[in-house]
Amino acid sequence: MSNVLTIHGGKPLVGSVSVRGAKNLVPKAMVAALLGSKPSVIRNVPEIKDVDVVTGLLRLHGVVVEHDCDSGEIYMDPTGVKTANNAEIDAFAGDSRIPILFCGPLMHAVGAAFIPDLGGCKIGDRPIDFHLEVLRQFGAEISKEPTGTYIRAPRRLTGAKLELPYPSVGATEQVLLTAVKADGITELKGAAVEPEIHDLIHVLQKMGAVITVQTDRTIRIEGVPELGGYNHVALNDRNESASWASAALVTNGDIFVEGATQRDLTAFLNVYRKIGGDFDVRDSGIRFWRGGDTLNPLVLETDVHPGFMTDWQQPLVVALTQAQGVSIVHETVYENRFGFTDALIRMGASIQLHRECLGSVPCRFGQRNFLHSAVISGPAKLTGTNFNIPDLRGGFSHVLAALAAEGTSVATGMAVINRGYEKFFDKLEGLGADIEISEN
Ligand code: EPZ
């Protein structure tokens, strides 16, 4: 993918974009196919790098994977699953966090797994202690090696009574993908209940799993000896939908997001309306535009589902730099998710970061020296500048700011955007953005 994007700001984005399957579900559903004794099919798959990484890792482990990019359908046959060469796994994993979720399925299938040092967006330390702790409780033996973590099941894994210190999405997925074929019952307290978690549960249920989600964030899984295959249409990507909605707000445009689903965007839509955006929910998607001449400042706190999702705040912060007054954003999910504001400040935004918890949501980062609250004063005139994009959502925000700024910006490191935004450049051009794409 091209790596340099030149952006001439000041033009509203107008038109429509189509959003397909969720980046934070599809790769996990593909890993789940490893658990089956029959082939599986996942549909509505976007063309993003995280899907390519899992495709390569599955093939390394002997799984037949056929991906029809146009139809968005992937066929997987896990019946030939085998162990893979650690160096090959390491080379393939790159900057993805998904390999950690291969542990349970590979231990069930071949008795062991090797997990390279994980990548993913640099938005905090992103430890895997919750993952390793639950795997030990299932009976796995874990040894840290220079190139990664080696995990093995000396005997059939057994169900466990588990409780997460924080409703971690990844650790909840780790438990689901391990417990479904463990011997006996697993009870997980303090689980994540994001829409992507529910969709993964639907995938596993289609395979033959017995999973109950209780009202108090407790998930119960009754292990079964064998699972079949599945045929599943992935839920749409709520984070990409929210990103394009913010693009309409920031550029004073008008964007129809085909595939945007109100059910998964409730908290976002409330904030969108409060800041001064407007939206029209239709059967096939949602139209987003700026409701009036000015944007309203607000106090925003991110949280786990059903709260305001942490991946939604970066694009929205750009809109808050244009609001009439002072806004506060308290990021409670990741300790270091405001790094992207450096470039916005260089463009003219007025943003101060603070170590204090500026909000009421219980937070693990108070007084621990993490700059996890932001005070944003607007409206600020943004002027184009050059920047290297830091991560997926921060990168989208940089591009938004450049689209709203006066003058020209040159963005490098754009390949990162391809991890989670399908056909990003095509969509920008389709919305009338004044851009040039080149290699560096
Ligand atoms: C998933 O990351 C998503 N990524 C993230 O989206 C999303 O922001 C996040 O969930 C929260 O919703 C994928 O699904 C690939 P967590 P994950 O485990 O699973 C701490 C994007 O841009 N934690 O819920 O890694 C962790 O440090 C990405 O699409 C531990 O301390 O998130 C964080 O503070 C960004 N120990 C908090 O929990 C652990 O073992 C939430 O992390 C695991 C997590």
mmCIF file of C-alpha atoms in Angstrom, residues 8-369:
data_model
loop_
_atom_site.group_PDB
_atom_site.id
_atom_site.type_symbol
_atom_site.label_atom_id
_atom_site.label_comp_id
_atom_site.label_asym_id
_atom_site.label_seq_id
_atom_site.Cartn_x
_atom_site.Cartn_y
_atom_site.Cartn_z
ATOM 1 C CA HIS A 8 -4.993 19.778 0.512
ATOM 2 C CA GLY A 9 -7.354 20.861 3.299
ATOM 3 C CA GLY A 10 -10.537 22.914 3.441
ATOM 4 C CA LYS A 11 -12.866 20.757 1.324
ATOM 5 C CA PRO A 12 -15.940 19.134 2.922
ATOM 6 C CA LEU A 13 -16.207 15.361 2.392
ATOM 7 C CA VAL A 14 -19.487 14.559 0.629
ATOM 8 C CA GLY A 15 -20.785 11.250 -0.655
ATOM 9 C CA SER A 16 -21.045 7.677 0.594
ATOM 10 C CA VAL A 17 -18.717 4.940 1.821
ATOM 11 C CA SER A 18 -19.392 1.268 2.450
ATOM 12 C CA VAL A 19 -18.237 -0.428 5.652
ATOM 13 C CA ARG A 20 -17.858 -4.216 5.832
ATOM 14 C CA GLY A 21 -17.009 -6.702 8.617
ATOM 15 C CA ALA A 22 -15.464 -5.605 11.899
ATOM 16 C CA LYS A 23 -11.656 -5.651 12.120
ATOM 17 C CA ASN A 24 -12.074 -6.604 15.800
ATOM 18 C CA LEU A 25 -14.212 -9.663 15.029
ATOM 19 C CA VAL A 26 -13.236 -11.186 11.674
ATOM 20 C CA PRO A 27 -9.641 -12.245 12.585
ATOM 21 C CA LYS A 28 -10.925 -13.813 15.835
ATOM 22 C CA ALA A 29 -13.649 -15.738 14.012
ATOM 23 C CA MET A 30 -10.966 -17.022 11.630
ATOM 24 C CA VAL A 31 -8.919 -18.271 14.609
ATOM 25 C CA ALA A 32 -12.075 -19.964 15.947
ATOM 26 C CA ALA A 33 -12.238 -22.055 12.751
ATOM 27 C CA LEU A 34 -9.154 -23.914 14.089
ATOM 28 C CA LEU A 35 -11.372 -25.432 16.789
ATOM 29 C CA GLY A 36 -13.651 -27.158 14.277
ATOM 30 C CA SER A 37 -13.509 -30.683 12.835
ATOM 31 C CA LYS A 38 -15.191 -29.374 9.671
ATOM 32 C CA PRO A 39 -14.597 -26.422 7.298
ATOM 33 C CA SER A 40 -15.961 -22.956 8.088
ATOM 34 C CA VAL A 41 -16.915 -19.880 6.074
ATOM 35 C CA ILE A 42 -16.766 -16.258 7.252
ATOM 36 C CA ARG A 43 -18.482 -13.614 5.087
ATOM 37 C CA ASN A 44 -18.539 -9.791 4.904
ATOM 38 C CA VAL A 45 -14.733 -9.853 5.301
ATOM 39 C CA PRO A 46 -12.935 -6.525 4.680
ATOM 40 C CA GLU A 47 -9.649 -6.351 2.780
ATOM 41 C CA ILE A 48 -7.419 -5.291 5.672
ATOM 42 C CA LYS A 49 -3.965 -6.333 6.846
ATOM 43 C CA ASP A 50 -5.152 -7.961 10.078
ATOM 44 C CA VAL A 51 -7.112 -10.466 7.957
ATOM 45 C CA ASP A 52 -4.025 -11.150 5.821
ATOM 46 C CA VAL A 53 -1.925 -11.786 8.937
ATOM 47 C CA VAL A 54 -4.350 -14.410 10.262
ATOM 48 C CA THR A 55 -4.692 -15.960 6.792
ATOM 49 C CA GLY A 56 -0.925 -16.430 6.697
ATOM 50 C CA LEU A 57 -0.755 -17.808 10.236
ATOM 51 C CA LEU A 58 -3.580 -20.285 9.572
ATOM 52 C CA ARG A 59 -1.863 -21.513 6.390
ATOM 53 C CA LEU A 60 1.402 -21.884 8.355
ATOM 54 C CA HIS A 61 -0.520 -24.226 10.645
ATOM 55 C CA GLY A 62 -1.824 -26.394 7.804
ATOM 56 C CA VAL A 63 -5.242 -24.814 7.417
ATOM 57 C CA VAL A 64 -6.548 -24.455 3.849
ATOM 58 C CA VAL A 65 -7.671 -20.817 3.429
ATOM 59 C CA GLU A 66 -9.369 -19.517 0.271
ATOM 60 C CA HIS A 67 -10.182 -15.774 0.268
ATOM 61 C CA ASP A 68 -12.455 -14.279 -2.382
ATOM 62 C CA CYS A 69 -11.720 -10.555 -1.832
ATOM 63 C CA ASP A 70 -14.543 -9.288 -4.028
ATOM 64 C CA SER A 71 -17.307 -11.270 -2.366
ATOM 65 C CA GLY A 72 -15.640 -10.896 1.046
ATOM 66 C CA GLU A 73 -15.895 -14.625 1.712
ATOM 67 C CA ILE A 74 -13.187 -16.804 3.315
ATOM 68 C CA TYR A 75 -13.331 -20.612 3.301
ATOM 69 C CA MET A 76 -11.196 -22.388 5.915
ATOM 70 C CA ASP A 77 -10.570 -26.146 6.231
ATOM 71 C CA PRO A 78 -8.769 -26.922 9.524
ATOM 72 C CA THR A 79 -8.687 -30.716 9.160
ATOM 73 C CA GLY A 80 -4.984 -30.701 8.307
ATOM 74 C CA VAL A 81 -3.930 -28.515 11.232
ATOM 75 C CA LYS A 82 -0.299 -28.964 12.392
ATOM 76 C CA THR A 83 2.357 -27.188 14.421
ATOM 77 C CA ALA A 84 4.373 -24.512 12.664
ATOM 78 C CA ASN A 85 7.945 -23.290 12.691
ATOM 79 C CA ASN A 86 8.446 -20.595 15.352
ATOM 80 C CA ALA A 87 10.588 -18.406 13.103
ATOM 81 C CA GLU A 88 7.910 -18.482 10.389
ATOM 82 C CA ILE A 89 5.240 -17.537 12.936
ATOM 83 C CA ASP A 90 7.408 -14.673 14.161
ATOM 84 C CA ALA A 91 7.973 -13.385 10.649
ATOM 85 C CA PHE A 92 4.252 -13.481 9.917
ATOM 86 C CA ALA A 93 2.907 -11.991 13.103
ATOM 87 C CA GLY A 94 4.426 -8.575 12.375
ATOM 88 C CA ASP A 95 2.607 -5.879 14.273
ATOM 89 C CA SER A 96 -0.554 -7.798 15.044
ATOM 90 C CA ARG A 97 -1.870 -8.830 18.453
ATOM 91 C CA ILE A 98 -3.977 -11.661 17.074
ATOM 92 C CA PRO A 99 -1.379 -14.480 17.496
ATOM 93 C CA ILE A 100 -2.075 -14.515 21.259
ATOM 94 C CA LEU A 101 -5.544 -15.880 20.483
ATOM 95 C CA PHE A 102 -4.122 -18.968 18.762
ATOM 96 C CA CYS A 103 -3.144 -20.432 22.163
ATOM 97 C CA GLY A 104 -6.355 -22.221 23.118
ATOM 98 C CA PRO A 105 -7.269 -23.571 19.680
ATOM 99 C CA LEU A 106 -3.722 -24.825 19.005
ATOM 100 C CA MET A 107 -3.425 -26.468 22.410
ATOM 101 C CA HIS A 108 -6.697 -28.299 21.718
ATOM 102 C CA ALA A 109 -5.616 -29.209 18.183
ATOM 103 C CA VAL A 110 -1.891 -30.047 18.499
ATOM 104 C CA GLY A 111 -1.084 -29.658 22.195
ATOM 105 C CA ALA A 112 1.087 -26.537 21.984
ATOM 106 C CA ALA A 113 1.432 -22.995 20.615
ATOM 107 C CA PHE A 114 4.215 -20.454 20.116
ATOM 108 C CA ILE A 115 3.348 -16.777 20.524
ATOM 109 C CA PRO A 116 5.822 -14.210 19.139
ATOM 110 C CA ASP A 117 6.231 -10.869 20.838
ATOM 111 C CA LEU A 118 3.039 -9.045 19.936
ATOM 112 C CA GLY A 119 2.634 -5.783 18.035
ATOM 113 C CA GLY A 120 -0.468 -3.678 17.741
ATOM 114 C CA CYS A 121 -1.031 0.053 18.140
ATOM 115 C CA LYS A 122 1.354 1.744 20.593
ATOM 116 C CA ILE A 123 -1.388 3.151 22.824
ATOM 117 C CA GLY A 124 -0.153 1.774 26.085
ATOM 118 C CA ASP A 125 1.940 -1.070 27.446
ATOM 119 C CA ARG A 126 -0.669 -3.652 26.278
ATOM 120 C CA PRO A 127 0.468 -6.482 28.569
ATOM 121 C CA ILE A 128 -0.850 -10.036 28.192
ATOM 122 C CA ASP A 129 -0.829 -10.941 31.893
ATOM 123 C CA PHE A 130 -4.600 -11.581 31.953
ATOM 124 C CA HIS A 131 -4.216 -13.942 28.974
ATOM 125 C CA LEU A 132 -1.374 -15.953 30.522
ATOM 126 C CA GLU A 133 -3.124 -16.163 33.895
ATOM 127 C CA VAL A 134 -6.346 -17.635 32.466
ATOM 128 C CA LEU A 135 -4.376 -20.090 30.302
ATOM 129 C CA ARG A 136 -2.530 -21.340 33.425
ATOM 130 C CA GLN A 137 -5.882 -21.828 35.162
ATOM 131 C CA PHE A 138 -7.004 -24.057 32.258
ATOM 132 C CA GLY A 139 -3.871 -26.167 32.880
ATOM 133 C CA ALA A 140 -1.474 -24.784 30.285
ATOM 134 C CA GLU A 141 2.298 -24.686 30.932
ATOM 135 C CA ILE A 142 3.889 -21.412 29.831
ATOM 136 C CA SER A 143 7.568 -20.672 29.252
ATOM 137 C CA LYS A 144 8.969 -17.318 28.145
ATOM 138 C CA GLU A 145 11.702 -17.608 25.512
ATOM 139 C CA PRO A 146 13.884 -14.904 23.911
ATOM 140 C CA THR A 147 11.756 -14.820 20.752
ATOM 141 C CA GLY A 148 8.338 -15.239 22.331
ATOM 142 C CA THR A 149 6.149 -17.372 24.623
ATOM 143 C CA TYR A 150 5.869 -21.165 24.367
ATOM 144 C CA ILE A 151 2.596 -22.652 25.644
ATOM 145 C CA ARG A 152 1.712 -26.332 25.967
ATOM 146 C CA ALA A 153 -1.093 -28.505 27.321
ATOM 147 C CA PRO A 154 0.443 -31.468 29.191
ATOM 148 C CA ARG A 155 -3.030 -33.029 29.336
ATOM 149 C CA ARG A 156 -6.586 -32.122 28.191
ATOM 150 C CA LEU A 157 -7.355 -28.598 29.378
ATOM 151 C CA THR A 158 -10.011 -28.350 32.088
ATOM 152 C CA GLY A 159 -12.690 -25.727 32.701
ATOM 153 C CA ALA A 160 -11.960 -23.151 35.423
ATOM 154 C CA LYS A 161 -13.572 -20.497 37.604
ATOM 155 C CA LEU A 162 -12.045 -17.248 36.351
ATOM 156 C CA GLU A 163 -12.352 -13.547 37.101
ATOM 157 C CA LEU A 164 -10.757 -10.745 35.077
ATOM 158 C CA PRO A 165 -9.338 -7.719 36.936
ATOM 159 C CA TYR A 166 -10.622 -5.575 34.041
ATOM 160 C CA PRO A 167 -13.174 -6.446 31.293
ATOM 161 C CA SER A 168 -10.461 -7.077 28.706
ATOM 162 C CA VAL A 169 -11.755 -7.849 25.202
ATOM 163 C CA GLY A 170 -8.723 -9.942 24.289
ATOM 164 C CA ALA A 171 -8.650 -11.896 27.540
ATOM 165 C CA THR A 172 -12.383 -12.625 27.217
ATOM 166 C CA GLU A 173 -11.764 -13.939 23.684
ATOM 167 C CA GLN A 174 -8.865 -16.004 25.048
ATOM 168 C CA VAL A 175 -11.212 -17.660 27.554
ATOM 169 C CA LEU A 176 -13.955 -18.260 24.968
ATOM 170 C CA LEU A 177 -11.553 -19.836 22.451
ATOM 171 C CA THR A 178 -10.056 -22.104 25.131
ATOM 172 C CA ALA A 179 -13.068 -23.021 27.276
ATOM 173 C CA VAL A 180 -15.330 -24.261 24.454
ATOM 174 C CA LYS A 181 -13.371 -27.537 24.164
ATOM 175 C CA ALA A 182 -11.990 -27.753 27.716
ATOM 176 C CA ASP A 183 -13.255 -30.552 29.954
ATOM 177 C CA GLY A 184 -16.127 -29.274 32.122
ATOM 178 C CA ILE A 185 -17.613 -25.879 32.945
ATOM 179 C CA THR A 186 -15.813 -22.539 32.770
ATOM 180 C CA GLU A 187 -17.190 -19.491 34.559
ATOM 181 C CA LEU A 188 -15.713 -16.123 33.634
ATOM 182 C CA LYS A 189 -16.576 -13.144 35.858
ATOM 183 C CA GLY A 190 -15.816 -9.561 34.802
ATOM 184 C CA ALA A 191 -15.997 -10.397 31.095
ATOM 185 C CA ALA A 192 -16.025 -7.944 28.217
ATOM 186 C CA VAL A 193 -19.419 -7.807 26.484
ATOM 187 C CA GLU A 194 -18.616 -5.770 23.367
ATOM 188 C CA PRO A 195 -20.706 -6.451 20.205
ATOM 189 C CA GLU A 196 -17.683 -8.232 18.722
ATOM 190 C CA ILE A 197 -17.608 -10.551 21.754
ATOM 191 C CA HIS A 198 -21.279 -11.438 21.219
ATOM 192 C CA ASP A 199 -20.596 -12.051 17.532
ATOM 193 C CA LEU A 200 -17.705 -14.400 18.399
ATOM 194 C CA ILE A 201 -20.070 -16.230 20.769
ATOM 195 C CA HIS A 202 -22.539 -16.596 17.869
ATOM 196 C CA VAL A 203 -19.743 -18.099 15.733
ATOM 197 C CA LEU A 204 -18.824 -20.585 18.478
ATOM 198 C CA GLN A 205 -22.484 -21.425 19.116
ATOM 199 C CA LYS A 206 -22.885 -22.292 15.408
ATOM 200 C CA MET A 207 -19.925 -24.692 15.834
ATOM 201 C CA GLY A 208 -21.691 -26.469 18.712
ATOM 202 C CA ALA A 209 -20.483 -24.535 21.751
ATOM 203 C CA VAL A 210 -22.745 -23.951 24.773
ATOM 204 C CA ILE A 211 -22.166 -20.383 26.053
ATOM 205 C CA THR A 212 -24.369 -18.267 28.342
ATOM 206 C CA VAL A 213 -23.915 -14.519 28.967
ATOM 207 C CA GLN A 214 -25.435 -13.498 32.309
ATOM 208 C CA THR A 215 -26.585 -10.002 33.268
ATOM 209 C CA ASP A 216 -23.629 -9.397 35.611
ATOM 210 C CA ARG A 217 -20.828 -9.717 33.018
ATOM 211 C CA THR A 218 -20.437 -13.428 33.862
ATOM 212 C CA ILE A 219 -20.018 -15.825 30.929
ATOM 213 C CA ARG A 220 -20.496 -19.593 31.435
ATOM 214 C CA ILE A 221 -19.094 -22.055 28.918
ATOM 215 C CA GLU A 222 -19.878 -25.799 28.969
ATOM 216 C CA GLY A 223 -16.930 -27.541 27.291
ATOM 217 C CA VAL A 224 -17.710 -30.053 24.537
ATOM 218 C CA PRO A 225 -15.350 -32.695 23.093
ATOM 219 C CA GLU A 226 -15.849 -31.707 19.475
ATOM 220 C CA LEU A 227 -16.962 -28.676 17.438
ATOM 221 C CA GLY A 228 -18.128 -28.528 13.827
ATOM 222 C CA GLY A 229 -17.722 -25.711 11.319
ATOM 223 C CA TYR A 230 -19.634 -22.458 10.939
ATOM 224 C CA ASN A 231 -21.013 -20.191 8.225
ATOM 225 C CA HIS A 232 -21.228 -16.618 9.521
ATOM 226 C CA VAL A 233 -21.736 -13.073 8.284
ATOM 227 C CA ALA A 234 -19.492 -10.833 10.397
ATOM 228 C CA LEU A 235 -21.102 -7.791 12.052
ATOM 229 C CA ASN A 236 -20.115 -4.493 10.474
ATOM 230 C CA ASP A 237 -17.223 -2.381 11.735
ATOM 231 C CA ARG A 238 -18.669 0.151 14.197
ATOM 232 C CA ASN A 239 -15.275 1.800 14.637
ATOM 233 C CA GLU A 240 -14.839 2.515 10.932
ATOM 234 C CA SER A 241 -18.439 3.804 10.826
ATOM 235 C CA ALA A 242 -17.728 6.183 13.717
ATOM 236 C CA SER A 243 -14.516 7.356 12.024
ATOM 237 C CA TRP A 244 -16.325 8.384 8.818
ATOM 238 C CA ALA A 245 -19.091 10.009 10.876
ATOM 239 C CA SER A 246 -16.430 12.144 12.563
ATOM 240 C CA ALA A 247 -15.021 12.981 9.122
ATOM 241 C CA ALA A 248 -18.393 14.508 8.169
ATOM 242 C CA LEU A 249 -18.405 16.553 11.379
ATOM 243 C CA VAL A 250 -14.816 17.791 11.094
ATOM 244 C CA THR A 251 -14.949 18.757 7.389
ATOM 245 C CA ASN A 252 -18.543 20.089 7.586
ATOM 246 C CA GLY A 253 -19.451 17.454 5.041
ATOM 247 C CA ASP A 254 -22.258 14.980 4.502
ATOM 248 C CA ILE A 255 -21.453 11.250 4.418
ATOM 249 C CA PHE A 256 -23.740 8.244 4.073
ATOM 250 C CA VAL A 257 -22.032 5.261 5.748
ATOM 251 C CA GLU A 258 -23.517 2.128 4.231
ATOM 252 C CA GLY A 259 -23.328 -0.636 6.844
ATOM 253 C CA ALA A 260 -23.300 1.691 9.886
ATOM 254 C CA THR A 261 -25.464 -0.058 12.490
ATOM 255 C CA GLN A 262 -27.354 1.974 15.103
ATOM 256 C CA ARG A 263 -27.491 -0.988 17.488
ATOM 257 C CA ASP A 264 -23.670 -0.918 17.864
ATOM 258 C CA LEU A 265 -23.320 2.892 17.825
ATOM 259 C CA THR A 266 -25.860 4.007 20.449
ATOM 260 C CA ALA A 267 -23.355 5.711 22.769
ATOM 261 C CA PHE A 268 -21.557 7.271 19.794
ATOM 262 C CA LEU A 269 -24.761 8.687 18.271
ATOM 263 C CA ASN A 270 -25.738 10.373 21.557
ATOM 264 C CA VAL A 271 -22.350 12.123 21.730
ATOM 265 C CA TYR A 272 -22.519 12.941 17.997
ATOM 266 C CA ARG A 273 -25.808 14.751 18.533
ATOM 267 C CA LYS A 274 -24.561 16.584 21.665
ATOM 268 C CA ILE A 275 -21.473 17.905 19.864
ATOM 269 C CA GLY A 276 -23.709 19.319 17.115
ATOM 270 C CA GLY A 277 -23.793 16.575 14.510
ATOM 271 C CA ASP A 278 -26.925 15.221 12.947
ATOM 272 C CA PHE A 279 -27.702 11.777 11.580
ATOM 273 C CA ASP A 280 -30.428 9.887 9.766
ATOM 274 C CA VAL A 281 -30.690 6.142 10.440
ATOM 275 C CA ARG A 282 -31.780 4.187 7.371
ATOM 276 C CA ASP A 283 -32.166 0.439 6.788
ATOM 277 C CA SER A 284 -28.846 0.127 4.909
ATOM 278 C CA GLY A 285 -26.744 2.574 6.918
ATOM 279 C CA ILE A 286 -26.602 6.031 8.531
ATOM 280 C CA ARG A 287 -26.208 9.479 6.960
ATOM 281 C CA PHE A 288 -24.013 11.868 8.990
ATOM 282 C CA TRP A 289 -23.639 15.643 8.669
ATOM 283 C CA ARG A 290 -22.979 18.732 10.809
ATOM 284 C CA GLY A 291 -26.322 19.978 12.123
ATOM 285 C CA GLY A 292 -25.490 23.676 12.516
ATOM 286 C CA ASP A 293 -22.782 26.301 12.007
ATOM 287 C CA THR A 294 -20.949 25.622 15.261
ATOM 288 C CA LEU A 295 -19.869 22.588 17.279
ATOM 289 C CA ASN A 296 -20.517 22.289 21.020
ATOM 290 C CA PRO A 297 -17.820 21.476 23.582
ATOM 291 C CA LEU A 298 -18.466 18.524 25.891
ATOM 292 C CA VAL A 299 -17.119 16.304 28.662
ATOM 293 C CA LEU A 300 -16.421 12.828 27.321
ATOM 294 C CA GLU A 301 -15.236 9.666 29.101
ATOM 295 C CA THR A 302 -14.363 6.454 27.307
ATOM 296 C CA ASP A 303 -15.334 3.132 28.859
ATOM 297 C CA VAL A 304 -15.931 -0.532 28.114
ATOM 298 C CA HIS A 305 -19.169 -1.513 26.348
ATOM 299 C CA PRO A 306 -21.880 -0.209 26.457
ATOM 300 C CA GLY A 307 -19.947 2.975 27.242
ATOM 301 C CA PHE A 308 -18.291 5.314 24.731
ATOM 302 C CA MET A 309 -15.719 3.122 22.970
ATOM 303 C CA THR A 310 -12.078 4.126 23.278
ATOM 304 C CA ASP A 311 -11.478 3.761 19.500
ATOM 305 C CA TRP A 312 -14.060 6.473 18.836
ATOM 306 C CA GLN A 313 -12.380 9.308 20.783
ATOM 307 C CA GLN A 314 -9.385 10.064 18.521
ATOM 308 C CA PRO A 315 -11.394 11.218 15.450
ATOM 309 C CA LEU A 316 -13.838 13.045 17.705
ATOM 310 C CA VAL A 317 -11.057 14.981 19.466
ATOM 311 C CA VAL A 318 -10.353 16.636 16.106
ATOM 312 C CA ALA A 319 -13.968 17.860 16.043
ATOM 313 C CA LEU A 320 -13.601 19.167 19.621
ATOM 314 C CA THR A 321 -10.666 21.354 18.507
ATOM 315 C CA GLN A 322 -13.296 23.154 16.373
ATOM 316 C CA ALA A 323 -15.988 23.379 19.089
ATOM 317 C CA GLN A 324 -16.928 26.762 20.657
ATOM 318 C CA GLY A 325 -15.390 26.356 24.115
ATOM 319 C CA VAL A 326 -13.523 23.971 26.407
ATOM 320 C CA SER A 327 -13.958 20.176 26.218
ATOM 321 C CA ILE A 328 -12.580 17.422 28.438
ATOM 322 C CA VAL A 329 -11.813 13.840 27.379
ATOM 323 C CA HIS A 330 -11.001 11.236 30.046
ATOM 324 C CA GLU A 331 -9.522 8.091 28.437
ATOM 325 C CA THR A 332 -10.078 5.222 30.906
ATOM 326 C CA VAL A 333 -9.297 2.151 28.748
ATOM 327 C CA TYR A 334 -5.698 2.819 27.608
ATOM 328 C CA GLU A 335 -3.088 4.727 29.570
ATOM 329 C CA ASN A 336 -1.359 6.365 26.641
ATOM 330 C CA ARG A 337 -3.894 7.083 23.922
ATOM 331 C CA PHE A 338 -3.344 10.822 23.399
ATOM 332 C CA GLY A 339 0.007 10.601 21.622
ATOM 333 C CA PHE A 340 -1.739 11.579 18.389
ATOM 334 C CA THR A 341 -2.499 15.072 19.799
ATOM 335 C CA ASP A 342 1.138 16.193 19.255
ATOM 336 C CA ALA A 343 0.540 16.592 15.519
ATOM 337 C CA LEU A 344 -2.807 18.331 16.130
ATOM 338 C CA ILE A 345 -1.054 20.866 18.407
ATOM 339 C CA ARG A 346 1.561 21.466 15.689
ATOM 340 C CA MET A 347 -1.350 22.214 13.335
ATOM 341 C CA GLY A 348 -2.674 24.843 15.758
ATOM 342 C CA ALA A 349 -4.992 22.920 18.087
ATOM 343 C CA SER A 350 -5.109 23.939 21.770
ATOM 344 C CA ILE A 351 -4.880 20.700 23.768
ATOM 345 C CA GLN A 352 -3.423 20.166 27.265
ATOM 346 C CA LEU A 353 -2.850 16.657 28.614
ATOM 347 C CA HIS A 354 -3.154 15.875 32.343
ATOM 348 C CA ARG A 355 -2.266 13.000 34.698
ATOM 349 C CA GLU A 356 -5.428 13.482 36.758
ATOM 350 C CA CYS A 357 -8.658 11.557 36.094
ATOM 351 C CA LEU A 358 -10.855 14.374 34.750
ATOM 352 C CA GLY A 359 -14.119 12.488 35.071
ATOM 353 C CA SER A 360 -16.105 10.125 37.252
ATOM 354 C CA VAL A 361 -15.591 6.791 35.478
ATOM 355 C CA PRO A 362 -13.437 4.556 37.724
ATOM 356 C CA CYS A 363 -9.979 4.546 36.183
ATOM 357 C CA ARG A 364 -6.764 2.522 36.734
ATOM 358 C CA PHE A 365 -4.511 5.364 35.655
ATOM 359 C CA GLY A 366 -5.148 8.109 38.224
ATOM 360 C CA GLN A 367 -1.940 9.433 39.899
ATOM 361 C CA ARG A 368 0.193 6.918 37.991
ATOM 362 C CA ASN A 369 1.882 9.469 35.810
#
